[in-house]
Amino acid sequence: MINDFKTNDPHAMKNLLFIIVFALISFTLASQSCLPEGIIFQNQADIDNFQVNFPGCAHIEGDVEIEGDHIYNLDGLSVVTAIGGQLYITNNDSLTDITGLSALTGIWGSLLISSNPMLTSLEGLESLITVPADVFISNNLLLNDISAIGNINSDSVAELWITSNAALSICDNAFICSYLSNPNGTVSIKNNAPGCANPPEVADDCGITLGCLPSGNYNFYHQADIDNFQANYPGCTELAGETLINGSDITNLAGLNVVTTINGSLKFFNCTQLESLAGIESITQINGPLSIIGNSLLTDISALNNLDTIGLTFLSISNNALLSNCAIEPVCSYLFGTFGASHCNVVNNDDGCKTMDEILMACSVGTEEIIYKDENQIHIVPNPAKDNVTVEVPGSSSKFQISIFNLNGQEIMKQSSDKTSAEFDISFLKPGIYFVKFEEAKQTIINKFVISR
């Protein structure tokens, strides 16, 4: 005991003070931050030996990754109070609890807890207050209690992702309710159990009313999600982030008739009962990609006729088995635009919309005139061409007419013949893609060729 130590020897007193100062410095150094390069824990021994291998390490400066098949608890990390980077707890098949993190108060990166099939609770994170990046909780099969993260300061969180936790039905803790009432960024709450299946369900339990989500996302998996949109998001006409319409019971889109703008992506995916896009006629702007994929009964996309494609960045129309008319004005305008043809995917729809070339030709000459046949029924030689091109029609037995169109739909030249071929002087045309339209009494055939010099 220092108070019991008495001496008249100045050298002894000096030595004692030195010992005290050295001890204080050693304690301070021992409790300083460590591991600026971060650390990866791959097995239980790494966890258990942490305090031995890194004595006094309470503030890990870099990222912390916990990922291993045989990690079952985090008790060896009970001294960790702060992490200067990301905290990833992922793909731990045996991890049952994370109570070993009970001293953790701050993470200066993202919190990611994903694909831990035995984890049932986030107990252990009650002291966590600061997460100035993303909170991402996903694909934890048995997770049913996330109340421990209720003390996180929502003002510090950039994005909130709670997705695909099949047993999670209660999400209305203080942090999540506060974040939903004033989100700083993207909100993605989906594919959890009823009660935490989407933002409106959670907001209802929190006792708050949502407006538009300033950074998205919007996921419509059922007809009820469409029908209740205006009640769930009152006054919301501009949707940000991802707007996904994906449901086997979705038959109409009337509930979205107030939406005017998509500031992000719009995707119609595997809506197997949807025959028409009627209901979205008010959408005039999509500032991002548009995808219409795998809607097996869809025949009509004319509800998009009011769309100004100036903000459209990509167009995908594929695997819609009954969709034959894609040559609506916005689609034509986009494909004829500066980069539309190179930012487009069209495949596996019905005749008339099977390829981008079919749509372009329909845009040029009118879909009602076209009967699509095997392109080999007419031959264009040479192709690519330079100054002259010959259109050969080996199967024709009557008088026919051949026209050439450019990508803007303008008919450049026309020729009638009762022979098996027709020759055109194209020396005055600029290099590029052109279409040939062959017409006789019973059929119209489309093909394309390229002028290259």
CSV table of N, CA, C and O in Angstrom, one decimal, residues 294-367:
chain,number,residue,atom,x,y,z
A,294,GLY,N,-40.1,-12.6,-67.4
A,294,GLY,CA,-40.7,-13.8,-66.9
A,294,GLY,C,-42.1,-13.7,-66.5
A,294,GLY,O,-42.6,-14.4,-65.6
A,295,ASN,N,-42.9,-12.8,-67.2
A,295,ASN,CA,-44.3,-12.6,-66.9
A,295,ASN,C,-45.1,-13.4,-68.0
A,295,ASN,O,-45.4,-12.9,-69.0
A,296,SER,N,-45.4,-14.6,-67.6
A,296,SER,CA,-45.8,-15.6,-68.6
A,296,SER,C,-47.1,-15.3,-69.3
A,296,SER,O,-47.4,-15.8,-70.4
A,297,LEU,N,-48.0,-14.5,-68.7
A,297,LEU,CA,-49.3,-14.2,-69.4
A,297,LEU,C,-49.3,-12.8,-69.9
A,297,LEU,O,-50.4,-12.3,-70.5
A,298,LEU,N,-48.3,-12.0,-69.8
A,298,LEU,CA,-48.3,-10.6,-70.2
A,298,LEU,C,-48.4,-10.5,-71.7
A,298,LEU,O,-47.6,-11.0,-72.4
A,299,THR,N,-49.3,-9.7,-72.1
A,299,THR,CA,-49.5,-9.4,-73.6
A,299,THR,C,-49.5,-7.9,-73.9
A,299,THR,O,-49.4,-7.6,-75.1
A,300,ASP,N,-49.6,-7.1,-72.9
A,300,ASP,CA,-49.8,-5.6,-73.2
A,300,ASP,C,-49.0,-4.8,-72.2
A,300,ASP,O,-49.1,-4.8,-71.0
A,301,ILE,N,-48.0,-4.0,-72.9
A,301,ILE,CA,-47.2,-3.1,-72.1
A,301,ILE,C,-47.5,-1.6,-72.5
A,301,ILE,O,-46.7,-0.7,-72.2
A,302,SER,N,-48.7,-1.4,-73.1
A,302,SER,CA,-49.0,-0.1,-73.6
A,302,SER,C,-49.2,1.0,-72.5
A,302,SER,O,-49.2,2.2,-72.8
A,303,ALA,N,-49.3,0.5,-71.2
A,303,ALA,CA,-49.5,1.5,-70.1
A,303,ALA,C,-48.2,2.3,-70.0
A,303,ALA,O,-48.3,3.4,-69.3
A,304,LEU,N,-47.1,1.9,-70.6
A,304,LEU,CA,-45.9,2.7,-70.5
A,304,LEU,C,-45.8,3.8,-71.6
A,304,LEU,O,-44.8,4.5,-71.7
A,305,ASN,N,-46.9,4.0,-72.3
A,305,ASN,CA,-46.9,4.9,-73.5
A,305,ASN,C,-46.6,6.4,-73.1
A,305,ASN,O,-46.2,7.2,-73.9
A,306,ASN,N,-46.8,6.7,-71.8
A,306,ASN,CA,-46.6,8.1,-71.4
A,306,ASN,C,-45.1,8.3,-70.9
A,306,ASN,O,-44.8,9.4,-70.5
A,307,LEU,N,-44.3,7.3,-71.0
A,307,LEU,CA,-43.0,7.4,-70.4
A,307,LEU,C,-42.0,8.2,-71.3
A,307,LEU,O,-41.9,7.9,-72.5
A,308,ASP,N,-41.3,9.1,-70.7
A,308,ASP,CA,-40.2,9.8,-71.4
A,308,ASP,C,-39.0,9.1,-71.0
A,308,ASP,O,-38.6,8.9,-69.9
A,309,THR,N,-38.3,8.6,-72.0
A,309,THR,CA,-37.2,7.7,-71.8
A,309,THR,C,-35.8,8.4,-71.6
A,309,THR,O,-34.8,7.7,-71.6
A,310,ILE,N,-35.8,9.7,-71.4
A,310,ILE,CA,-34.6,10.4,-71.3
A,310,ILE,C,-33.7,9.9,-70.2
A,310,ILE,O,-32.5,10.0,-70.2
A,311,GLY,N,-34.3,9.4,-69.1
A,311,GLY,CA,-33.6,9.0,-67.9
A,311,GLY,C,-33.4,7.5,-67.9
A,311,GLY,O,-32.7,7.0,-67.0
A,312,LEU,N,-33.9,6.8,-68.9
A,312,LEU,CA,-33.8,5.3,-68.9
A,312,LEU,C,-32.3,4.9,-69.2
A,312,LEU,O,-31.8,5.3,-70.1
A,313,THR,N,-31.8,4.0,-68.4
A,313,THR,CA,-30.4,3.6,-68.5
A,313,THR,C,-30.2,2.2,-69.1
A,313,THR,O,-29.1,1.9,-69.6
A,314,PHE,N,-31.3,1.4,-69.0
A,314,PHE,CA,-31.2,0.0,-69.6
A,314,PHE,C,-32.6,-0.5,-69.7
A,314,PHE,O,-33.5,-0.2,-68.9
A,315,LEU,N,-32.8,-1.3,-70.8
A,315,LEU,CA,-34.1,-1.9,-71.0
A,315,LEU,C,-34.0,-3.4,-71.2
A,315,LEU,O,-33.2,-3.8,-72.1
A,316,SER,N,-34.7,-4.2,-70.4
A,316,SER,CA,-34.7,-5.6,-70.6
A,316,SER,C,-36.1,-6.1,-70.7
A,316,SER,O,-36.9,-5.9,-69.8
A,317,ILE,N,-36.4,-6.8,-71.8
A,317,ILE,CA,-37.7,-7.4,-72.0
A,317,ILE,C,-37.4,-8.9,-72.4
A,317,ILE,O,-36.9,-9.1,-73.6
A,318,SER,N,-37.7,-9.8,-71.5
A,318,SER,CA,-37.3,-11.2,-71.8
A,318,SER,C,-38.2,-12.2,-71.1
A,318,SER,O,-38.8,-11.9,-70.1
A,319,ASN,N,-38.3,-13.3,-71.8
A,319,ASN,CA,-39.0,-14.5,-71.2
A,319,ASN,C,-40.5,-14.2,-70.9
A,319,ASN,O,-41.0,-14.7,-69.9
A,320,ASN,N,-41.1,-13.4,-71.7
A,320,ASN,CA,-42.6,-13.1,-71.6
A,320,ASN,C,-43.2,-13.8,-72.8
A,320,ASN,O,-43.3,-13.2,-73.9
A,321,ALA,N,-43.6,-15.0,-72.6
A,321,ALA,CA,-44.0,-15.9,-73.7
A,321,ALA,C,-45.1,-15.4,-74.7
A,321,ALA,O,-45.1,-15.8,-75.8
A,322,LEU,N,-46.0,-14.6,-74.2
A,322,LEU,CA,-47.1,-14.2,-75.0
A,322,LEU,C,-47.0,-12.7,-75.4
A,322,LEU,O,-47.9,-12.2,-76.1
A,323,LEU,N,-45.9,-12.1,-75.1
A,323,LEU,CA,-45.7,-10.7,-75.5
A,323,LEU,C,-45.2,-10.5,-76.9
A,323,LEU,O,-44.0,-10.8,-77.2
A,324,SER,N,-46.0,-10.0,-77.8
A,324,SER,CA,-45.6,-9.9,-79.2
A,324,SER,C,-45.5,-8.4,-79.7
A,324,SER,O,-44.7,-8.2,-80.6
A,325,ASN,N,-46.1,-7.5,-79.0
A,325,ASN,CA,-46.1,-6.1,-79.4
A,325,ASN,C,-45.3,-5.3,-78.4
A,325,ASN,O,-45.8,-4.9,-77.4
A,326,CYS,N,-44.0,-5.1,-78.7
A,326,CYS,CA,-43.2,-4.2,-77.9
A,326,CYS,C,-42.9,-2.9,-78.5
A,326,CYS,O,-42.2,-2.1,-77.9
A,327,ALA,N,-43.4,-2.7,-79.7
A,327,ALA,CA,-43.1,-1.5,-80.5
A,327,ALA,C,-44.0,-0.3,-80.1
A,327,ALA,O,-44.6,0.3,-80.9
A,328,ILE,N,-44.0,-0.1,-78.8
A,328,ILE,CA,-44.7,1.1,-78.3
A,328,ILE,C,-43.8,2.3,-78.4
A,328,ILE,O,-42.6,2.2,-78.5
A,329,GLU,N,-44.3,3.5,-78.4
A,329,GLU,CA,-43.5,4.7,-78.7
A,329,GLU,C,-42.3,4.9,-77.8
A,329,GLU,O,-41.2,5.1,-78.3
A,330,PRO,N,-42.4,4.7,-76.5
A,330,PRO,CA,-41.2,4.9,-75.6
A,330,PRO,C,-40.1,3.8,-75.9
A,330,PRO,O,-39.0,4.2,-75.9
A,331,VAL,N,-40.5,2.6,-76.2
A,331,VAL,CA,-39.5,1.6,-76.5
A,331,VAL,C,-38.8,1.9,-77.8
A,331,VAL,O,-37.6,1.8,-77.9
A,332,CYS,N,-39.6,2.3,-78.8
A,332,CYS,CA,-39.0,2.7,-80.1
A,332,CYS,C,-38.1,3.9,-79.9
A,332,CYS,O,-36.9,3.9,-80.4
A,333,SER,N,-38.5,4.9,-79.2
A,333,SER,CA,-37.7,6.1,-78.9
A,333,SER,C,-36.4,5.7,-78.2
A,333,SER,O,-35.3,6.2,-78.6
A,334,TYR,N,-36.5,4.8,-77.3
A,334,TYR,CA,-35.3,4.4,-76.5
A,334,TYR,C,-34.3,3.7,-77.5
A,334,TYR,O,-33.1,4.0,-77.5
A,335,LEU,N,-34.8,2.7,-78.2
A,335,LEU,CA,-34.0,1.9,-79.1
A,335,LEU,C,-33.3,2.7,-80.2
A,335,LEU,O,-32.2,2.4,-80.6
A,336,PHE,N,-34.0,3.7,-80.7
A,336,PHE,CA,-33.5,4.6,-81.7
A,336,PHE,C,-32.6,5.7,-81.1
A,336,PHE,O,-32.0,6.5,-81.9
A,337,GLY,N,-32.5,5.7,-79.8
A,337,GLY,CA,-31.7,6.8,-79.2
A,337,GLY,C,-30.2,6.5,-79.3
A,337,GLY,O,-29.7,5.6,-79.9
A,338,THR,N,-29.5,7.4,-78.6
A,338,THR,CA,-28.0,7.4,-78.8
A,338,THR,C,-27.4,6.1,-78.4
A,338,THR,O,-26.5,5.6,-79.0
A,339,PHE,N,-27.8,5.5,-77.2
A,339,PHE,CA,-27.1,4.3,-76.8
A,339,PHE,C,-28.1,3.2,-76.5
A,339,PHE,O,-27.8,2.2,-75.9
A,340,GLY,N,-29.4,3.4,-76.8
A,340,GLY,CA,-30.4,2.4,-76.5
A,340,GLY,C,-30.1,1.0,-77.0
A,340,GLY,O,-30.2,0.0,-76.3
A,341,ALA,N,-29.7,0.9,-78.3
A,341,ALA,CA,-29.4,-0.4,-78.9
A,341,ALA,C,-28.3,-1.2,-78.1
A,341,ALA,O,-28.2,-2.4,-78.2
A,342,SER,N,-27.4,-0.5,-77.5
A,342,SER,CA,-26.3,-1.1,-76.8
A,342,SER,C,-26.6,-1.3,-75.3
A,342,SER,O,-25.8,-1.9,-74.6
A,343,HIS,N,-27.7,-0.8,-74.8
A,343,HIS,CA,-28.1,-1.0,-73.4
A,343,HIS,C,-29.4,-1.6,-73.4
A,343,HIS,O,-30.4,-1.0,-72.8
A,344,CYS,N,-29.5,-2.8,-74.0
A,344,CYS,CA,-30.8,-3.4,-74.2
A,344,CYS,C,-30.7,-4.9,-74.2
A,344,CYS,O,-29.7,-5.4,-74.8
A,345,ASN,N,-31.6,-5.6,-73.7
A,345,ASN,CA,-31.7,-7.1,-73.8
A,345,ASN,C,-33.1,-7.5,-74.1
A,345,ASN,O,-34.0,-7.3,-73.3
A,346,VAL,N,-33.3,-8.1,-75.3
A,346,VAL,CA,-34.6,-8.6,-75.7
A,346,VAL,C,-34.4,-10.0,-76.2
A,346,VAL,O,-33.6,-10.3,-77.1
A,347,VAL,N,-35.1,-11.0,-75.5
A,347,VAL,CA,-35.0,-12.4,-75.9
A,347,VAL,C,-36.2,-13.2,-75.3
A,347,VAL,O,-36.8,-12.8,-74.3
A,348,ASN,N,-36.5,-14.2,-76.1
A,348,ASN,CA,-37.5,-15.2,-75.6
A,348,ASN,C,-38.9,-14.6,-75.3
A,348,ASN,O,-39.6,-15.1,-74.4
A,349,ASN,N,-39.3,-13.6,-76.1
A,349,ASN,CA,-40.7,-13.2,-76.1
A,349,ASN,C,-41.4,-13.8,-77.3
A,349,ASN,O,-40.9,-14.7,-78.0
A,350,ASP,N,-42.7,-13.4,-77.6
A,350,ASP,CA,-43.4,-14.0,-78.7
A,350,ASP,C,-42.9,-13.3,-80.0
A,350,ASP,O,-42.2,-12.3,-80.0
A,351,ASP,N,-43.3,-13.9,-81.2
A,351,ASP,CA,-43.0,-13.3,-82.4
A,351,ASP,C,-43.3,-11.8,-82.5
A,351,ASP,O,-44.4,-11.4,-82.1
A,352,GLY,N,-42.4,-11.0,-83.0
A,352,GLY,CA,-42.6,-9.6,-83.0
A,352,GLY,C,-41.8,-8.9,-81.9
A,352,GLY,O,-41.5,-7.7,-82.0
A,353,CYS,N,-41.5,-9.6,-80.9
A,353,CYS,CA,-40.7,-9.1,-79.8
A,353,CYS,C,-39.6,-10.0,-79.3
A,353,CYS,O,-39.2,-10.0,-78.2
A,354,LYS,N,-39.2,-10.9,-80.2
A,354,LYS,CA,-38.2,-11.9,-79.8
A,354,LYS,C,-36.8,-11.3,-79.8
A,354,LYS,O,-35.9,-11.8,-79.0
A,355,THR,N,-36.5,-10.3,-80.6
A,355,THR,CA,-35.2,-9.7,-80.7
A,355,THR,C,-35.4,-8.2,-80.8
A,355,THR,O,-36.4,-7.7,-81.2
A,356,MET,N,-34.3,-7.5,-80.5
A,356,MET,CA,-34.3,-6.1,-80.7
A,356,MET,C,-34.5,-5.7,-82.1
A,356,MET,O,-35.2,-4.7,-82.4
A,357,ASP,N,-34.0,-6.5,-83.1
A,357,ASP,CA,-34.2,-6.2,-84.5
A,357,ASP,C,-35.6,-6.2,-84.9
A,357,ASP,O,-36.1,-5.4,-85.7
A,358,GLU,N,-36.4,-7.2,-84.3
A,358,GLU,CA,-37.8,-7.3,-84.6
A,358,GLU,C,-38.5,-6.1,-84.1
A,358,GLU,O,-39.4,-5.5,-84.8
A,359,ILE,N,-38.2,-5.6,-82.9
A,359,ILE,CA,-38.8,-4.4,-82.4
A,359,ILE,C,-38.5,-3.2,-83.2
A,359,ILE,O,-39.3,-2.4,-83.6
A,360,LEU,N,-37.2,-3.1,-83.6
A,360,LEU,CA,-36.8,-1.9,-84.4
A,360,LEU,C,-37.5,-1.9,-85.7
A,360,LEU,O,-37.9,-0.8,-86.2
A,361,MET,N,-37.6,-3.1,-86.3
A,361,MET,CA,-38.3,-3.1,-87.6
A,361,MET,C,-39.8,-2.8,-87.5
A,361,MET,O,-40.4,-2.0,-88.3
A,362,ALA,N,-40.4,-3.3,-86.4
A,362,ALA,CA,-41.8,-3.0,-86.1
A,362,ALA,C,-42.0,-1.5,-85.9
A,362,ALA,O,-43.0,-0.9,-86.3
A,363,CYS,N,-41.0,-0.9,-85.2
A,363,CYS,CA,-41.1,0.6,-85.0
A,363,CYS,C,-41.0,1.3,-86.3
A,363,CYS,O,-41.6,2.4,-86.4
A,364,SER,N,-40.3,0.7,-87.2
A,364,SER,CA,-40.0,1.4,-88.5
A,364,SER,C,-41.2,1.3,-89.5
A,364,SER,O,-41.6,2.3,-90.2
A,365,VAL,N,-41.9,0.1,-89.5
A,365,VAL,CA,-42.8,-0.1,-90.6
A,365,VAL,C,-44.2,-0.4,-90.1
A,365,VAL,O,-45.2,-0.5,-90.9
A,366,GLY,N,-44.4,-0.5,-88.7
A,366,GLY,CA,-45.8,-0.8,-88.2
A,366,GLY,C,-46.0,-2.2,-88.0
A,366,GLY,O,-45.9,-3.1,-88.9
A,367,THR,N,-46.3,-2.6,-86.8
A,367,THR,CA,-46.4,-4.0,-86.4
A,367,THR,C,-47.5,-4.7,-87.1
A,367,THR,O,-47.5,-5.9,-87.3
